PDB file of C-alpha atoms and ligand atoms in Angstrom:
ATOM      1  CA  MET K   1     105.616 114.084 109.575  1.00 42.00           C
ATOM      2  CA  ILE K   2     107.269 117.083 107.964  1.00 44.00           C
ATOM      3  CA  ARG K   3     108.837 114.811 105.393  1.00 48.00           C
ATOM      4  CA  ARG K   4     105.460 113.300 104.576  1.00 49.00           C
ATOM      5  CA  LEU K   5     103.826 116.701 104.390  1.00 47.00           C
ATOM      6  CA  GLY K   6     106.505 117.801 101.955  1.00 45.00           C
ATOM      7  CA  ARG K   7     105.826 114.814  99.788  1.00 49.00           C
ATOM      8  CA  LEU K   8     102.104 115.441  99.930  1.00 46.00           C
ATOM      9  CA  LEU K   9     102.572 119.036  98.823  1.00 44.00           C
ATOM     10  CA  ALA K  10     104.829 117.914  96.008  1.00 43.00           C
ATOM     11  CA  ALA K  11     102.190 115.420  94.978  1.00 44.00           C
ATOM     12  CA  LEU K  12      99.494 118.090  94.952  1.00 43.00           C
ATOM     13  CA  ALA K  13     101.674 120.373  92.828  1.00 40.00           C
ATOM     14  CA  LEU K  14     102.240 117.506  90.433  1.00 41.00           C
ATOM     15  CA  THR K  15      98.541 116.756  90.208  1.00 39.00           C
ATOM     16  CA  ALA K  16      97.878 120.344  89.164  1.00 38.00           C
ATOM     17  CA  ALA K  17     100.315 119.998  86.286  1.00 36.00           C
ATOM     18  CA  THR K  18      99.523 116.582  84.969  1.00 38.00           C
ATOM     19  CA  THR K  19      97.848 117.755  81.793  1.00 36.00           C
ATOM     20  CA  VAL K  20     100.526 119.044  79.453  1.00 35.00           C
ATOM     21  CA  ALA K  21      99.757 119.827  75.822  1.00 35.00           C
ATOM     22  CA  GLY K  22      96.627 117.736  76.004  1.00 35.00           C
ATOM     23  CA  VAL K  23      98.477 114.702  77.259  1.00 35.00           C
ATOM     24  CA  THR K  24      97.400 113.541  80.674  1.00 38.00           C
ATOM     25  CA  LEU K  25     100.217 111.817  82.440  1.00 41.00           C
ATOM     26  CA  THR K  26      99.377 108.719  84.358  1.00 44.00           C
ATOM     27  CA  ALA K  27      99.324 108.707  88.104  1.00 42.00           C
ATOM     28  CA  GLY K  28     102.399 109.888  89.849  1.00 40.00           C
ATOM     29  CA  ALA K  29     104.635 109.465  86.812  1.00 41.00           C
ATOM     30  CA  ALA K  30     107.112 111.986  88.163  1.00 42.00           C
ATOM     31  CA  GLN K  31     106.328 111.432  91.821  1.00 53.00           C
ATOM     32  CA  ALA K  32     109.473 110.969  93.823  1.00 55.00           C
ATOM     33  CA  ASP K  33     108.304 108.675  96.542  1.00 76.00           C
ATOM     34  CA  GLY K  34     110.939 107.122  98.746  1.00 85.00           C
ATOM     35  CA  CYS K  35     109.269 103.732  98.799  1.00 92.00           C
ATOM     36  CA  TYR K  36     107.381 102.949  95.629  1.00 94.00           C
ATOM     37  CA  THR K  37     105.981 104.987  92.745  1.00 95.00           C
ATOM     38  CA  TRP K  38     103.149 103.851  90.526  1.00 96.00           C
ATOM     39  CA  GLY K  39     103.508 104.701  86.861  1.00 95.00           C
ATOM     40  CA  ARG K  40     100.013 104.058  85.535  1.00 97.00           C
ATOM     41  CA  THR K  41      96.390 104.106  86.582  1.00 98.00           C
ATOM     42  CA  LEU K  42      95.204 100.660  87.677  1.00 98.00           C
ATOM     43  CA  SER K  43      91.721  99.231  87.255  1.00 98.00           C
ATOM     44  CA  GLN K  44      90.047  95.852  87.086  1.00 98.00           C
ATOM     45  CA  GLY K  45      91.781  93.593  84.578  1.00 98.00           C
ATOM     46  CA  ALA K  46      95.249  95.000  85.153  1.00 98.00           C
ATOM     47  CA  SER K  47      98.046  92.776  86.375  1.00 98.00           C
ATOM     48  CA  GLY K  48     101.646  93.083  87.424  1.00 98.00           C
ATOM     49  CA  GLU K  49     103.929  94.048  90.248  1.00 98.00           C
ATOM     50  CA  ASP K  50     102.315  97.492  90.483  1.00 98.00           C
ATOM     51  CA  VAL K  51      98.967  95.800  91.174  1.00 98.00           C
ATOM     52  CA  ARG K  52     100.606  93.661  93.850  1.00 98.00           C
ATOM     53  CA  GLN K  53     102.091  96.753  95.470  1.00 98.00           C
ATOM     54  CA  LEU K  54      98.618  98.274  95.501  1.00 98.00           C
ATOM     55  CA  GLN K  55      97.123  95.101  96.983  1.00 98.00           C
ATOM     56  CA  ILE K  56      99.616  95.160  99.858  1.00 98.00           C
ATOM     57  CA  ARG K  57      98.522  98.690 100.738  1.00 98.00           C
ATOM     58  CA  VAL K  58      94.782  98.028 100.559  1.00 98.00           C
ATOM     59  CA  ALA K  59      95.047  94.618 102.238  1.00 98.00           C
ATOM     60  CA  GLY K  60      93.255  96.118 105.222  1.00 98.00           C
ATOM     61  CA  TYR K  61      90.115  96.770 103.187  1.00 98.00           C
ATOM     62  CA  PRO K  62      88.891  93.327 102.040  1.00 98.00           C
ATOM     63  CA  GLY K  63      85.513  93.546 103.782  1.00 98.00           C
ATOM     64  CA  TYR K  64      84.179  91.518 106.704  1.00 98.00           C
ATOM     65  CA  GLY K  65      85.827  88.127 107.132  1.00 98.00           C
ATOM     66  CA  ALA K  66      87.786  88.304 103.903  1.00 98.00           C
ATOM     67  CA  VAL K  67      91.494  88.245 103.117  1.00 97.00           C
ATOM     68  CA  LEU K  68      92.727  89.968  99.960  1.00 98.00           C
ATOM     69  CA  GLY K  69      95.002  87.889  97.744  1.00 98.00           C
ATOM     70  CA  LEU K  70      98.336  89.497  96.930  1.00 98.00           C
ATOM     71  CA  ASP K  71      98.573  87.918  93.491  1.00 98.00           C
ATOM     72  CA  GLY K  72      99.163  90.935  91.274  1.00 98.00           C
ATOM     73  CA  ALA K  73      95.844  90.398  89.455  1.00 98.00           C
ATOM     74  CA  PHE K  74      93.346  93.268  89.766  1.00 98.00           C
ATOM     75  CA  GLY K  75      90.051  91.403  90.078  1.00 98.00           C
ATOM     76  CA  PRO K  76      86.697  92.222  91.725  1.00 98.00           C
ATOM     77  CA  ALA K  77      88.073  91.764  95.256  1.00 98.00           C
ATOM     78  CA  THR K  78      90.879  94.237  94.624  1.00 98.00           C
ATOM     79  CA  ARG K  79      88.380  96.685  93.123  1.00 98.00           C
ATOM     80  CA  SER K  80      86.186  96.394  96.234  1.00 98.00           C
ATOM     81  CA  ALA K  81      89.194  96.926  98.479  1.00 98.00           C
ATOM     82  CA  VAL K  82      90.195 100.045  96.534  1.00 98.00           C
ATOM     83  CA  ILE K  83      86.627 101.366  96.846  1.00 98.00           C
ATOM     84  CA  ARG K  84      86.684 100.829 100.625  1.00 98.00           C
ATOM     85  CA  PHE K  85      90.053 102.555 100.874  1.00 98.00           C
ATOM     86  CA  GLN K  86      88.755 105.492  98.833  1.00 98.00           C
ATOM     87  CA  GLN K  87      85.643 105.731 101.009  1.00 98.00           C
ATOM     88  CA  ALA K  88      87.761 105.616 104.164  1.00 98.00           C
ATOM     89  CA  TYR K  89      89.703 108.677 102.996  1.00 98.00           C
ATOM     90  CA  GLY K  90      86.882 110.631 101.383  1.00 98.00           C
ATOM     91  CA  LEU K  91      88.054 110.110  97.814  1.00 98.00           C
ATOM     92  CA  PRO K  92      85.782 109.530  94.803  1.00 98.00           C
ATOM     93  CA  ALA K  93      85.011 105.828  95.223  1.00 98.00           C
ATOM     94  CA  ASP K  94      85.307 104.469  91.685  1.00 98.00           C
ATOM     95  CA  GLY K  95      87.493 101.439  92.385  1.00 98.00           C
ATOM     96  CA  ILE K  96      90.145 102.775  90.014  1.00 98.00           C
ATOM     97  CA  ALA K  97      93.563 103.521  91.476  1.00 98.00           C
ATOM     98  CA  GLY K  98      94.633 106.800  89.869  1.00 97.00           C
ATOM     99  CA  PRO K  99      96.452 109.955  90.988  1.00 96.00           C
ATOM    100  CA  GLN K 100      94.227 110.732  93.978  1.00 97.00           C
ATOM    101  CA  THR K 101      94.430 107.209  95.360  1.00 98.00           C
ATOM    102  CA  PHE K 102      98.184 106.965  94.813  1.00 97.00           C
ATOM    103  CA  ASN K 103      98.818 110.364  96.361  1.00 96.00           C
ATOM    104  CA  ARG K 104      96.907 109.274  99.451  1.00 97.00           C
ATOM    105  CA  LEU K 105      99.040 106.139  99.633  1.00 97.00           C
ATOM    106  CA  TYR K 106     102.243 108.171  99.158  1.00 95.00           C
ATOM    107  CA  ALA K 107     101.188 110.372 102.056  1.00 95.00           C
ATOM    108  CA  LEU K 108     100.496 107.283 104.165  1.00 96.00           C
ATOM    109  CA  GLN K 109     103.731 105.411 103.567  1.00 94.00           C
ATOM    110  CA  ASP K 110     107.204 105.984 104.906  1.00 94.00           C
ATOM    111  CA  ASP K 111     110.347 105.596 102.823  1.00 93.00           C
ATOM    112  CA  ASP K 112     110.797 101.994 103.990  1.00 94.00           C
ATOM    113  CA  CYS K 113     107.249 101.212 102.754  1.00 95.00           C
ATOM    114  CA  THR K 114     105.759 100.830 106.204  1.00 97.00           C
ATOM    115  CA  PRO K 115     102.529 102.712 106.856  1.00 97.00           C
ATOM    116  CA  ALA K 116     102.776 105.984 108.723  1.00 96.00           C
ATOM    117  CA  ASN K 117     101.835 104.720 112.163  1.00 97.00           C
ATOM    118  CA  PHE K 118     103.745 101.431 112.364  1.00 97.00           C
ATOM    119  CA  SER K 119     107.396 100.497 112.002  1.00 97.00           C
ATOM    120  CA  TYR K 120     109.567  97.416 111.608  1.00 97.00           C
ATOM    121  CA  PRO K 121     111.109  97.761 115.094  1.00 97.00           C
ATOM    122  CA  GLU K 122     107.607  97.786 116.592  1.00 97.00           C
ATOM    123  CA  LEU K 123     106.872  94.489 114.848  1.00 98.00           C
ATOM    124  CA  ASN K 124     110.152  92.865 115.801  1.00 98.00           C
ATOM    125  CA  LYS K 125     111.260  93.164 119.393  1.00 97.00           C
ATOM    126  CA  CYS K 126     112.929  89.749 119.146  1.00 97.00           C
ATOM    127  CA  ASN K 127     116.028  90.313 117.024  1.00 97.00           C
ATOM    128  CA  SER K 128     117.414  92.697 114.430  1.00 94.00           C
ATOM    129  CA  ASP K 129     117.382  90.584 111.284  1.00 97.00           C
ATOM    130  CA  TRP K 130     114.076  88.631 111.305  1.00 98.00           C
ATOM    131  CA  SER K 131     115.936  85.316 111.324  1.00 98.00           C
ATOM    132  CA  GLY K 132     115.205  82.118 113.201  1.00 98.00           C
ATOM    133  CA  GLY K 133     111.481  81.849 112.608  1.00 98.00           C
ATOM    134  CA  ALA K 134     109.406  79.367 110.609  1.00 98.00           C
ATOM    135  CA  VAL K 135     110.054  81.181 107.314  1.00 98.00           C
ATOM    136  CA  SER K 136     112.968  83.036 105.769  1.00 98.00           C
ATOM    137  CA  ALA K 137     113.889  86.391 107.246  1.00 98.00           C
ATOM    138  CA  SER K 138     112.691  88.221 104.119  1.00 98.00           C
ATOM    139  CA  THR K 139     109.340  86.422 104.198  1.00 98.00           C
ATOM    140  CA  ALA K 140     108.850  87.150 107.899  1.00 98.00           C
ATOM    141  CA  ARG K 141     109.642  90.825 107.311  1.00 98.00           C
ATOM    142  CA  PHE K 142     107.253  90.971 104.355  1.00 98.00           C
ATOM    143  CA  ASN K 143     104.479  89.274 106.336  1.00 98.00           C
ATOM    144  CA  ALA K 144     104.963  91.867 109.059  1.00 98.00           C
ATOM    145  CA  LEU K 145     104.685  94.636 106.471  1.00 98.00           C
ATOM    146  CA  VAL K 146     101.332  93.326 105.286  1.00 98.00           C
ATOM    147  CA  SER K 147     100.070  93.077 108.866  1.00 98.00           C
ATOM    148  CA  MET K 148     101.117  96.703 109.388  1.00 98.00           C
ATOM    149  CA  TRP K 149      99.011  97.878 106.436  1.00 98.00           C
ATOM    150  CA  LYS K 150      96.050  95.954 107.850  1.00 98.00           C
ATOM    151  CA  LEU K 151      96.606  97.580 111.239  1.00 98.00           C
ATOM    152  CA  GLN K 152      96.844 100.986 109.590  1.00 98.00           C
ATOM    153  CA  ALA K 153      93.388 100.447 108.066  1.00 98.00           C
ATOM    154  CA  MET K 154      92.060  99.226 111.394  1.00 98.00           C
ATOM    155  CA  ARG K 155      93.385 102.166 113.399  1.00 97.00           C
ATOM    156  CA  HIS K 156      91.894 104.583 110.855  1.00 98.00           C
ATOM    157  CA  ALA K 157      88.517 102.845 111.090  1.00 98.00           C
ATOM    158  CA  LEU K 158      88.690 103.170 114.873  1.00 97.00           C
ATOM    159  CA  GLY K 159      89.116 106.935 114.580  1.00 97.00           C
ATOM    160  CA  ASP K 160      92.898 107.043 114.166  1.00 97.00           C
ATOM    161  CA  VAL K 161      93.438 105.655 117.623  1.00 96.00           C
ATOM    162  CA  SER K 162      96.927 104.690 118.677  1.00 95.00           C
ATOM    163  CA  ILE K 163      97.297 100.898 118.658  1.00 95.00           C
ATOM    164  CA  SER K 164      99.933  99.402 120.944  1.00 97.00           C
ATOM    165  CA  ILE K 165     101.808  96.214 120.107  1.00 98.00           C
ATOM    166  CA  SER K 166     103.235  94.014 122.849  1.00 97.00           C
ATOM    167  CA  SER K 167     104.713  91.267 120.664  1.00 97.00           C
ATOM    168  CA  SER K 168     104.947  90.391 116.992  1.00 98.00           C
ATOM    169  CA  PHE K 169     107.697  88.508 115.088  1.00 98.00           C
ATOM    170  CA  ARG K 170     109.416  85.806 117.125  1.00 98.00           C
ATOM    171  CA  SER K 171     112.252  83.439 116.285  1.00 98.00           C
ATOM    172  CA  TYR K 172     111.811  79.949 117.711  1.00 98.00           C
ATOM    173  CA  ALA K 173     114.038  81.011 120.613  1.00 98.00           C
ATOM    174  CA  CYS K 174     111.976  84.122 121.329  1.00 98.00           C
ATOM    175  CA  ASN K 175     108.754  82.133 120.998  1.00 98.00           C
ATOM    176  CA  SER K 176     109.929  79.495 123.464  1.00 97.00           C
ATOM    177  CA  ALA K 177     111.057  82.162 125.908  1.00 97.00           C
ATOM    178  CA  VAL K 178     107.528  83.585 126.135  1.00 95.00           C
ATOM    179  CA  GLY K 179     105.785  80.210 126.035  1.00 95.00           C
ATOM    180  CA  GLY K 180     104.222  80.783 122.601  1.00 95.00           C
ATOM    181  CA  ALA K 181     102.336  78.020 120.802  1.00 94.00           C
ATOM    182  CA  SER K 182     104.615  75.781 118.739  1.00 95.00           C
ATOM    183  CA  ASN K 183     102.768  76.714 115.530  1.00 95.00           C
ATOM    184  CA  SER K 184     102.341  80.376 116.453  1.00 98.00           C
ATOM    185  CA  ARG K 185     101.914  82.880 113.628  1.00 98.00           C
ATOM    186  CA  HIS K 186     104.458  85.004 115.447  1.00 98.00           C
ATOM    187  CA  LEU K 187     107.029  82.620 113.936  1.00 98.00           C
ATOM    188  CA  TYR K 188     105.870  83.730 110.470  1.00 98.00           C
ATOM    189  CA  GLY K 189     105.997  87.457 111.080  1.00 98.00           C
ATOM    190  CA  ASP K 190     102.310  88.227 110.600  1.00 98.00           C
ATOM    191  CA  GLY K 191     101.122  87.491 114.154  1.00 98.00           C
ATOM    192  CA  VAL K 192     100.661  90.655 116.219  1.00 98.00           C
ATOM    193  CA  ASP K 193      99.572  91.004 119.855  1.00 98.00           C
ATOM    194  CA  LEU K 194      97.570  94.170 120.534  1.00 98.00           C
ATOM    195  CA  VAL K 195      97.233  95.779 123.940  1.00 96.00           C
ATOM    196  CA  GLY K 196      96.021  99.059 125.366  1.00 88.00           C
ATOM    197  CA  SER K 197      93.008 101.036 124.228  1.00 87.00           C
ATOM    198  CA  PRO K 198      90.452 100.657 122.862  1.00 94.00           C
ATOM    199  CA  SER K 199      89.410  97.482 124.685  1.00 96.00           C
ATOM    200  CA  PHE K 200      90.685  94.055 123.671  1.00 97.00           C
ATOM    201  CA  CYS K 201      87.174  93.161 122.489  1.00 98.00           C
ATOM    202  CA  ARG K 202      86.844  96.351 120.461  1.00 98.00           C
ATOM    203  CA  LEU K 203      90.131  95.512 118.757  1.00 98.00           C
ATOM    204  CA  ALA K 204      89.064  91.922 118.098  1.00 98.00           C
ATOM    205  CA  GLN K 205      85.680  92.974 116.721  1.00 98.00           C
ATOM    206  CA  GLN K 206      87.139  95.618 114.426  1.00 98.00           C
ATOM    207  CA  ALA K 207      89.890  93.273 113.186  1.00 98.00           C
ATOM    208  CA  ARG K 208      87.215  91.177 111.462  1.00 98.00           C
ATOM    209  CA  TYR K 209      86.917  93.855 108.781  1.00 98.00           C
ATOM    210  CA  HIS K 210      90.606  94.291 108.015  1.00 98.00           C
ATOM    211  CA  GLY K 211      91.977  91.086 106.544  1.00 98.00           C
ATOM    212  CA  PHE K 212      92.963  89.179 109.648  1.00 98.00           C
ATOM    213  CA  GLY K 213      92.227  85.485 109.104  1.00 98.00           C
ATOM    214  CA  GLN K 214      93.251  84.804 112.688  1.00 98.00           C
ATOM    215  CA  ILE K 215      91.820  86.685 115.656  1.00 98.00           C
ATOM    216  CA  LEU K 216      92.275  85.366 119.191  1.00 98.00           C
ATOM    217  CA  GLY K 217      91.048  87.418 122.117  1.00 98.00           C
ATOM    218  CA  PRO K 218      89.354  87.409 125.511  1.00 98.00           C
ATOM    219  CA  GLY K 219      87.813  84.058 126.369  1.00 98.00           C
ATOM    220  CA  TYR K 220      90.325  82.123 124.252  1.00 98.00           C
ATOM    221  CA  PRO K 221      92.949  80.414 126.448  1.00 96.00           C
ATOM    222  CA  ASP K 222      95.833  82.724 127.388  1.00 95.00           C
ATOM    223  CA  HIS K 223      94.307  85.673 125.510  1.00 96.00           C
ATOM    224  CA  ASN K 224      92.550  87.620 128.252  1.00 96.00           C
ATOM    225  CA  ASP K 225      95.308  90.228 128.425  1.00 96.00           C
ATOM    226  CA  HIS K 226      95.659  91.042 124.719  1.00 97.00           C
ATOM    227  CA  THR K 227      94.098  90.487 121.309  1.00 98.00           C
ATOM    228  CA  HIS K 228      96.135  88.508 118.791  1.00 98.00           C
ATOM    229  CA  VAL K 229      95.712  89.028 115.043  1.00 98.00           C
ATOM    230  CA  ALA K 230      97.423  87.259 112.138  1.00 98.00           C
ATOM    231  CA  ALA K 231      96.967  86.415 108.477  1.00 98.00           C
ATOM    232  CA  VAL K 232      95.541  82.905 108.811  1.00 97.00           C
ATOM    233  CA  GLY K 233      94.164  80.557 111.457  1.00 97.00           C
ATOM    234  CA  GLY K 234      90.554  81.267 112.434  1.00 97.00           C
ATOM    235  CA  TRP K 235      88.760  83.441 114.984  1.00 98.00           C
ATOM    236  CA  SER K 236      87.994  82.864 118.644  1.00 98.00           C
ATOM    237  CA  ALA K 237      87.239  85.470 121.270  1.00 98.00           C
ATOM    238  CA  PRO K 238      84.196  84.055 123.096  1.00 98.00           C
ATOM    239  CA  ASN K 239      83.974  86.877 125.622  1.00 98.00           C
ATOM    240  CA  CYS K 240      83.643  89.311 122.710  1.00 98.00           C
ATOM    241  CA  GLY K 241      80.961  87.375 120.847  1.00 97.00           C
ATOM    242  CA  ILE K 242      83.495  86.009 118.368  1.00 98.00           C
TER     243      ILE K 242
HETATM  244 ZN1   ZN D   1      99.900  86.343 119.647  1.00 90.53          ZN
END
């Protein structure tokens, strides 16, 4: 927290000094962020790895029932996601990712690129290297990262509640040990089982707005004691009206 606060203060100081001799530097040009630093303002029509990095971090803001593509192309869906992110944090909602938006993201992300309130160990209680699942270890780890950014958006929308995770990435061995479905998204790294407060139904209902293509909760077989979210697969939580 102190580390993040320090970075935020540094970012604010930088913002105050971005116009030098009439030349306005682009967002965060000199920002020393431990994870990723954007070097230009991004708006609709832009493309590249910096757009993809932005998309990962606003993946939790696609709107109801939608999933944001992580294709590095800043189209209308990315613009809408940026607007929702800006609205969620009280920023001018212009759909353009500039210094204010990037500074908010810098404040939200840890040095390993995970969002402030989630971590890799929380998403992998199975093994230490993300191996043994249905995809490569690096893909599983990346999929978990994207799910974390979606969960960060969801927890903020719920009033910054603490969201507890009972199970996420599983190798085939870990999946078998807990009796997981043979095609479980836990094998891909993006499946996450949520427990605790708020209620399972509240979690399932809110998840519909944050980029989860799969939501399984109360009323779906074997899902009365948690709510499962993942990137793809469809929704079913009959006891929650889903
Ligand atoms: Zn699950």
